[in-house]
Short mmCIF file of C-alpha atoms in Angstrom, two decimals:
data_model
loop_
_atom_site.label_atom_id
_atom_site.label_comp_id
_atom_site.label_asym_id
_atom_site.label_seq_id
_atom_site.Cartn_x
_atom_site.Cartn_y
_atom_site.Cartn_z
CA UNK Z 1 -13.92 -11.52 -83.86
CA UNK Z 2 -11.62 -12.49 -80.85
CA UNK Z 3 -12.61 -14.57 -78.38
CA UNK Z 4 -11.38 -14.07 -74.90
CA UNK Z 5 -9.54 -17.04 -73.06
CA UNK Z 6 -9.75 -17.78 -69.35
CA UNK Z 7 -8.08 -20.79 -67.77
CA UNK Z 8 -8.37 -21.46 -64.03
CA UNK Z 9 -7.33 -24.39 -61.92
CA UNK Z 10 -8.66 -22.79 -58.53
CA UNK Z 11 -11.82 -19.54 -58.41
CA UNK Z 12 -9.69 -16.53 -58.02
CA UNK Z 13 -10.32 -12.87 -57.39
CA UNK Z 14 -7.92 -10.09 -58.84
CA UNK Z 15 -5.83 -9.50 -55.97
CA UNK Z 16 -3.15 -6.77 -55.02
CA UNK Z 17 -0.02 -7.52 -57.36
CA UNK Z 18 3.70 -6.03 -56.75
CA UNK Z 19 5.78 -5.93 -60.08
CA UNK Z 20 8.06 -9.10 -60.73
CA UNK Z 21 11.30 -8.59 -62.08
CA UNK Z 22 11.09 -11.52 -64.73
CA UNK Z 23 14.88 -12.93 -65.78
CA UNK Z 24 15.31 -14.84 -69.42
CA UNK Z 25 14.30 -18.72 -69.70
CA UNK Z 26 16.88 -20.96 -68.21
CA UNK Z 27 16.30 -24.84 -68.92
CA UNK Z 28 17.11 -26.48 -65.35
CA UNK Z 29 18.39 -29.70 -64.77
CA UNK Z 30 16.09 -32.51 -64.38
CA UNK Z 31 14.51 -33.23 -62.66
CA UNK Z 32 12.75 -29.75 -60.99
CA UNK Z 33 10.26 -30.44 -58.24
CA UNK Z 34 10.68 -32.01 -55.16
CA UNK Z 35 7.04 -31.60 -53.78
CA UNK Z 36 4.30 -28.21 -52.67
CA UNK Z 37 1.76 -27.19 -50.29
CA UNK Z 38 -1.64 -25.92 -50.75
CA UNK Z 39 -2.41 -23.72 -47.52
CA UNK Z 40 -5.95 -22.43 -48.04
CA UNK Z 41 -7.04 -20.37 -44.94
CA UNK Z 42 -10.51 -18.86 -44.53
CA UNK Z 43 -11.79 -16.23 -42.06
CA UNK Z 44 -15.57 -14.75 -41.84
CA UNK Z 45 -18.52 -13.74 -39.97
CA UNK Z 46 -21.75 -14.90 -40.27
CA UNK Z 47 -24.75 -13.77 -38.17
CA UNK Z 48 -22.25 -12.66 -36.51
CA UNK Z 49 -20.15 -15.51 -35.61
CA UNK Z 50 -16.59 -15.76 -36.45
CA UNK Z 51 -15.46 -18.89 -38.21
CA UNK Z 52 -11.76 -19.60 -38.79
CA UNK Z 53 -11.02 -22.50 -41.10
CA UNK Z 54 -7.42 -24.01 -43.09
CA UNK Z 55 -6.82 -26.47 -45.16
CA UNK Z 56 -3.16 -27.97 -45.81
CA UNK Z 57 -2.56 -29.91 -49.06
CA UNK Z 58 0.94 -31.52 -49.54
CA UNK Z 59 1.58 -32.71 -53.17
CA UNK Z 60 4.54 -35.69 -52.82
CA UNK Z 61 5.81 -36.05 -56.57
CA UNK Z 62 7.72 -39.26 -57.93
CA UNK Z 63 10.27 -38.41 -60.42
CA UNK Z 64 8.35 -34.55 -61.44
CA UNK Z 65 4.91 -36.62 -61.63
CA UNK Z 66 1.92 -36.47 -59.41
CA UNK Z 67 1.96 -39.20 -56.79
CA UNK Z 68 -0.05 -38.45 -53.72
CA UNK Z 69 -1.09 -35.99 -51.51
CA UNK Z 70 -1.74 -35.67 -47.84
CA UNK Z 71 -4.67 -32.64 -46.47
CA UNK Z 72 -4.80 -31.65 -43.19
CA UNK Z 73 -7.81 -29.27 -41.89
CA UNK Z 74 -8.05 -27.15 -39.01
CA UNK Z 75 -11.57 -26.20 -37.41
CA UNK Z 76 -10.85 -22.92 -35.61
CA UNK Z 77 -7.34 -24.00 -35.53
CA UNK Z 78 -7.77 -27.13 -34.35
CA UNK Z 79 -6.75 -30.51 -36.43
CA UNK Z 80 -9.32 -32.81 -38.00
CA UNK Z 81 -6.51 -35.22 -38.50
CA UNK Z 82 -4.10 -35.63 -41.95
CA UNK Z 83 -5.62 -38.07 -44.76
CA UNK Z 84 -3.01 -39.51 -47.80
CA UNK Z 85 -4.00 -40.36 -50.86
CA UNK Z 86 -2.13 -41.90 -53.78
CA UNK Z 87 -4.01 -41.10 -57.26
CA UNK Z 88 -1.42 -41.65 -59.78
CA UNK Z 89 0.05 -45.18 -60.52
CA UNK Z 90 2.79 -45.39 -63.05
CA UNK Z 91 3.86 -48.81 -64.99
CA UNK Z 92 7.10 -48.41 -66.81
CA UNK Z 93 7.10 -44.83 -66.84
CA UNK Z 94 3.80 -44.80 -68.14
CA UNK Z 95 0.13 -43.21 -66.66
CA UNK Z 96 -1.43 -46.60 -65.95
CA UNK Z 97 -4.25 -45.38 -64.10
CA UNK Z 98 -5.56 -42.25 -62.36
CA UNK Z 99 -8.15 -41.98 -59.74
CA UNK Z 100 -10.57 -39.07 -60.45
CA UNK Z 101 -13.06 -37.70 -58.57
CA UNK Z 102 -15.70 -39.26 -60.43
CA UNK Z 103 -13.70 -42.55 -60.83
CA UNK Z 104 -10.72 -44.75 -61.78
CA UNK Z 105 -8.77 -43.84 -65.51
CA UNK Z 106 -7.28 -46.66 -67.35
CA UNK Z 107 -4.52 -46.62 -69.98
CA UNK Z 108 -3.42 -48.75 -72.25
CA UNK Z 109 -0.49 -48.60 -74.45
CA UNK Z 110 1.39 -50.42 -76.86
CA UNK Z 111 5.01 -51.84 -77.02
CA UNK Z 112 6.19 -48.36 -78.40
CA UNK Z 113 4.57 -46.89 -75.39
CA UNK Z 114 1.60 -44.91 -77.58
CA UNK Z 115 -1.83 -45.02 -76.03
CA UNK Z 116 -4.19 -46.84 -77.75
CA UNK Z 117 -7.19 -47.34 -75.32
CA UNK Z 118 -8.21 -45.86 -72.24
CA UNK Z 119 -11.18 -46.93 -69.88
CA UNK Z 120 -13.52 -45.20 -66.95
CA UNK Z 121 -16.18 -47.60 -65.92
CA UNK Z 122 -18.43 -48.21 -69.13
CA UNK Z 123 -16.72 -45.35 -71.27
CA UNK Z 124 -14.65 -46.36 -73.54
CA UNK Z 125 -11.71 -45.11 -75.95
CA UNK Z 126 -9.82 -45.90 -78.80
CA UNK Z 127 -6.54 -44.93 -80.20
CA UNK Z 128 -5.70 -45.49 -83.93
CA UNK Z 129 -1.95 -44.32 -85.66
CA UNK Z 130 -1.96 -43.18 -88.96
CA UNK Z 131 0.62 -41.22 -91.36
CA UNK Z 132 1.19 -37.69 -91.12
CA UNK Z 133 1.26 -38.12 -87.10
CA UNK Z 134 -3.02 -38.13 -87.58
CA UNK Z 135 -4.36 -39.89 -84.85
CA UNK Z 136 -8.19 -41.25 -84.79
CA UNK Z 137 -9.86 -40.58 -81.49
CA UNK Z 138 -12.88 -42.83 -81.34
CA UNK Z 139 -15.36 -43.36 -78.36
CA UNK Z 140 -16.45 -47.23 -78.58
CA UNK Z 141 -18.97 -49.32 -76.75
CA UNK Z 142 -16.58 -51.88 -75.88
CA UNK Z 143 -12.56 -51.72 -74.53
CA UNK Z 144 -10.36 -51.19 -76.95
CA UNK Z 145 -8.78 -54.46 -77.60
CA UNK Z 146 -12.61 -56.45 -77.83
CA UNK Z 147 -13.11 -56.82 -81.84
CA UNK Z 148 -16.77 -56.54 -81.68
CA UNK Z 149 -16.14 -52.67 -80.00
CA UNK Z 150 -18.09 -50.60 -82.12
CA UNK Z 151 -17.22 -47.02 -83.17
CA UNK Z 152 -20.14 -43.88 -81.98
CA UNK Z 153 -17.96 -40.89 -82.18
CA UNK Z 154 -14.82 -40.08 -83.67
CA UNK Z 155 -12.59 -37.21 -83.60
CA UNK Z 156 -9.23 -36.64 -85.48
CA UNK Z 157 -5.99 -34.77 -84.31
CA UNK Z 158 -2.61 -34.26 -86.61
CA UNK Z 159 0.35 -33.60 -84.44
CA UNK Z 160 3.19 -31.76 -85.53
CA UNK Z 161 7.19 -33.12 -85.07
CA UNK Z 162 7.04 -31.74 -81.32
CA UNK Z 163 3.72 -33.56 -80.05
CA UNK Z 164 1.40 -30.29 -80.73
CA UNK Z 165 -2.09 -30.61 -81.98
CA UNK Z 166 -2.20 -28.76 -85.40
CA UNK Z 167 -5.03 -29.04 -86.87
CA UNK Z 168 -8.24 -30.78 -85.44
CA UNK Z 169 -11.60 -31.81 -86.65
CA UNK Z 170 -14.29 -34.21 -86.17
CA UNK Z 171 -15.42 -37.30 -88.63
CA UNK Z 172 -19.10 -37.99 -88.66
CA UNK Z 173 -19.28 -40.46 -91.03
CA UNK Z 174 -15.83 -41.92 -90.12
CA UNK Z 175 -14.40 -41.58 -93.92
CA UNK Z 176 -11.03 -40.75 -92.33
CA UNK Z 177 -11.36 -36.97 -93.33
CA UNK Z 178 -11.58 -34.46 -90.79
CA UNK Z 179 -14.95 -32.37 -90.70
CA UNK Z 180 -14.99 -28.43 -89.36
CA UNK Z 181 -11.44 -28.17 -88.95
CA UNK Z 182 -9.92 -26.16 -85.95
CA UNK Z 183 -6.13 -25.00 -86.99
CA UNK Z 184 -3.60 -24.09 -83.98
CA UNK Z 185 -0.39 -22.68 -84.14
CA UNK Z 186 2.40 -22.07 -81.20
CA UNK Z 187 5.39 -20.59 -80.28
CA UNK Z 188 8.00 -21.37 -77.34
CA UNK Z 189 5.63 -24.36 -76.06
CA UNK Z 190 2.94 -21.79 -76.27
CA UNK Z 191 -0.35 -22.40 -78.29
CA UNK Z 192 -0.49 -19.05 -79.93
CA UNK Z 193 -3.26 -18.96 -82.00
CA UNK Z 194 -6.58 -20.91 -82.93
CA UNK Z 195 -8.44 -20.70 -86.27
CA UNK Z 196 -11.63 -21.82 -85.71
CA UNK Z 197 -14.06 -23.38 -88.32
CA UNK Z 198 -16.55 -20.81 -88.25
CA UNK Z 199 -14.22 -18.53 -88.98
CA UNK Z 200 -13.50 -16.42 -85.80
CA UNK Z 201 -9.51 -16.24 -83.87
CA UNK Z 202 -8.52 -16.49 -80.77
CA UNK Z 203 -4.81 -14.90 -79.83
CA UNK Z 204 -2.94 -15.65 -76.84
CA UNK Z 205 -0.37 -14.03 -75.15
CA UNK Z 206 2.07 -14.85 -71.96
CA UNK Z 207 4.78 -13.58 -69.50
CA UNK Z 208 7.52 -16.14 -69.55
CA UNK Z 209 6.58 -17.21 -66.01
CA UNK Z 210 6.54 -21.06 -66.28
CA UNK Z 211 2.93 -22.00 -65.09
CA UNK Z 212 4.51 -25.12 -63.00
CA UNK Z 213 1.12 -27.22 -62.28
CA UNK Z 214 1.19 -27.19 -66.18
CA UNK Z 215 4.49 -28.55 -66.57
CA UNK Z 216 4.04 -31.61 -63.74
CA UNK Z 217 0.78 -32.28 -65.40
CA UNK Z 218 2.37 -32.74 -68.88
CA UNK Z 219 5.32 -35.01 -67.01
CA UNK Z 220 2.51 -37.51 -65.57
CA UNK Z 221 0.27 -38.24 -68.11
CA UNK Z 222 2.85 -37.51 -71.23
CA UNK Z 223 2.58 -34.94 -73.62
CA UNK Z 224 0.84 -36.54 -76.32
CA UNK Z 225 -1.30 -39.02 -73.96
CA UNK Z 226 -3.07 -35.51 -72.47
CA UNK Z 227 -3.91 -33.95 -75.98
CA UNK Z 228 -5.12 -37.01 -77.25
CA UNK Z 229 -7.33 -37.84 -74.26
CA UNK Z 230 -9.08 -34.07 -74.84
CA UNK Z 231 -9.69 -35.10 -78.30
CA UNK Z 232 -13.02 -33.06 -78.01
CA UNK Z 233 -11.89 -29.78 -76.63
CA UNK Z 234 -9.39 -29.55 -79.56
CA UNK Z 235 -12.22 -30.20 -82.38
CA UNK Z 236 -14.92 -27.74 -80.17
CA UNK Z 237 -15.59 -24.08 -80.99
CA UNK Z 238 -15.10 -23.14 -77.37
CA UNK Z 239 -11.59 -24.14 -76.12
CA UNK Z 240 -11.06 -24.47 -72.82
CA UNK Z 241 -7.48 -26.09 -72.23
CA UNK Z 242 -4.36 -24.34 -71.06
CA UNK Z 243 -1.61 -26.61 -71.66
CA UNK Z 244 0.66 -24.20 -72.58
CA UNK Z 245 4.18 -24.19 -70.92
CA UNK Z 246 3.83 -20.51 -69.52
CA UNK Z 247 1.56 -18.17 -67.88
CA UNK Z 248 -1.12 -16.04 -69.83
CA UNK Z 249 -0.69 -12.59 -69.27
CA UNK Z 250 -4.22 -11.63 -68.50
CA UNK Z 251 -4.04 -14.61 -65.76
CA UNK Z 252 -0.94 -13.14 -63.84
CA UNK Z 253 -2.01 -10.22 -61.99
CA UNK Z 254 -4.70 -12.44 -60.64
CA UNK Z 255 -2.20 -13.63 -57.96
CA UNK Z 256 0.92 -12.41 -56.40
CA UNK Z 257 4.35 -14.45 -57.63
CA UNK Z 258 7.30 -15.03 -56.12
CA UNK Z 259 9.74 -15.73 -59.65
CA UNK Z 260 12.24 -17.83 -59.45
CA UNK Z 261 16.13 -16.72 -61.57
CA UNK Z 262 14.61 -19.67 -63.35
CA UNK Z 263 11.49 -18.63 -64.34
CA UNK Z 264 9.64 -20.94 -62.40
CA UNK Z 265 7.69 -19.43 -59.08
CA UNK Z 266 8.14 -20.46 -55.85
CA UNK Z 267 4.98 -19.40 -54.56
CA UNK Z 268 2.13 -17.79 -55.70
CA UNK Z 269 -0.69 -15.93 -53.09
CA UNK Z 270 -4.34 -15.65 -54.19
CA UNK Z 271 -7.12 -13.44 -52.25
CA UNK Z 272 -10.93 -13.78 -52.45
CA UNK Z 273 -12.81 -11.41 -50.77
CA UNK Z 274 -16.30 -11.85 -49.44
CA UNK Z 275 -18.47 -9.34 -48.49
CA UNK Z 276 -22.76 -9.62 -48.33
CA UNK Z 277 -24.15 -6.61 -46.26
CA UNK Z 278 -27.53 -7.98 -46.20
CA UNK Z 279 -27.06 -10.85 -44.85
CA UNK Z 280 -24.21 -9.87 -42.43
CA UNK Z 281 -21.68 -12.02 -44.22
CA UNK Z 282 -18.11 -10.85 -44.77
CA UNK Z 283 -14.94 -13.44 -45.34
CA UNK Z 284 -11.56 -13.66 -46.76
CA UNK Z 285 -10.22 -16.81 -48.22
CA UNK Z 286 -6.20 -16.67 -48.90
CA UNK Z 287 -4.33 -19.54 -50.88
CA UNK Z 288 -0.62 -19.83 -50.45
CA UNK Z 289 0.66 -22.61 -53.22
CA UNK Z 290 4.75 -23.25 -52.57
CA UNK Z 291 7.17 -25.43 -54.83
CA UNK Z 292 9.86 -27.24 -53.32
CA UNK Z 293 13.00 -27.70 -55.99
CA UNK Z 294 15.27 -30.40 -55.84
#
């Protein structure tokens, strides 16, 4: 049995799509991205008034990493006033914390610069090396560093020699061997496949479009710091992740690209249509992300 995979960032509706003339990988100087803009503009009628709304993100990077953003919204085109937010705070380089939606993201790491703890609020997590690049992800009820933390859940991920979860599993009765094991396999910085425990597959495929929100969120919270803070998504039966380095093919004709020599896009253009006859409701919504390159 295949499973079908669907990752999205924003809700999307298949929109009109011209044909992209797609040119072979090129590996850019570092580093890419100098900033973006999120213009989200809204138009629809409602019993029967007309509403006209926008909203203006603008993403201000630090070295290819998230940093902050500033959003500006217009009410019939008038300014609310701009708002700017920093959410990312680095330390040597490093993730130190992140501030969520839900809450403020901890790291901690050690003088090699691996993460071995993280916090949010009363959740915490622990990090543990061993050979063969396994790593024990392990959900405690104290930080990391208290002695007395005690273990409730652990999961275990094996990287391979470029950072890549390879095999996954979980360890109920923390013996240090891996329970229902999930196998992955890639290509080209592209998870390819995904042998599940139960014994189904799930196949991906991709243009070689670099999907560039991917790529800035791999720079900010490093490679291996992301996979092994998803610990559970990798050991799951349903995988939801897409940190993959390029775009899926089912995923691109869901939004028109502007494709850079590079393979990166400059912009990409997404349309939602909204239309509800009975109760005299009809709307477009049109998102216009842009990347500025250094």
């Amino acid at each position: 049995m295949k499973k079908t995979f669907i990752f999205v960032i924003t809700s999307i509706v298949l929109v009109s799509c011209t044909t992209q003339s797609l040119s072979p990988l090129a590996t850019p100087s570092a580093p890419v991205f100098n900033g973006y803009t999120i213009n989200t503009s809204s138009s629809y009628v409602n019993n029967p008034s007309v509403i006209i709304s926008q909203t203006l993100i603008t993403g201000n990077l630090q070295n290819d990493k998230f940093f902050s953003e500033s959003e500006e919204f217009f009410n019939q085109g008038v300014s609310q006033g701009v708002t700017t937010s920093q959410n990312y705070f680095y330390v040597n380089n490093l993730l130190d914390y992140h501030i969520t939606d839900t809450g403020i993201v901890y790291y901690f790491y050690d003088a090699s610069g691996q993460l071995i703890g993280a916090t949010k609020g009363n959740l915490y997590e622990r990090y543990i090396y061993n050979a063969n690049n396994i790593v024990y992800c392990e959900k405690i009820n104290l930080p990391y560093n208290n002695p007395n933390a005690q273990v409730y859940s652990r999961r275990i991920l094996q990287f391979d020699a470029n950072g890549e979860v390879i095999t996954a599993g979980k360890d109920a009765n923390f013996d240090g061997i891996m329970e229902d094991i999930n196998y992955f396999t890639y290509s080209n910085d592209d998870l390819m496949s995904i042998s599940y425990y139960d014994g189904t597959i799930q196949t991906f495929d991709y243009t070689n479009v670099i999907d560039n929100f991917n790529i800035i969120t791999e720079n900010s919270y490093g490679k291996k710091v992301l996979r092994l803070t998803c610990a559970d998504s990798f050991c799951n039966l349903n995988y939801y992740l897409n940190f993959s380095k390029h775009i899926l093919t089912q995923n691109f004709p869901l939004a028109n690209y502007q494709v850079l020599p590079t393979t990166y896009y400059a912009t990409k253009i997404e349309t939602q249509f909204y239309n509800n006859p009975n109760l005299l409701y009809q709307g477009v919504t049109t998102t216009t992300t842009q990347f500025y390159f250094n």
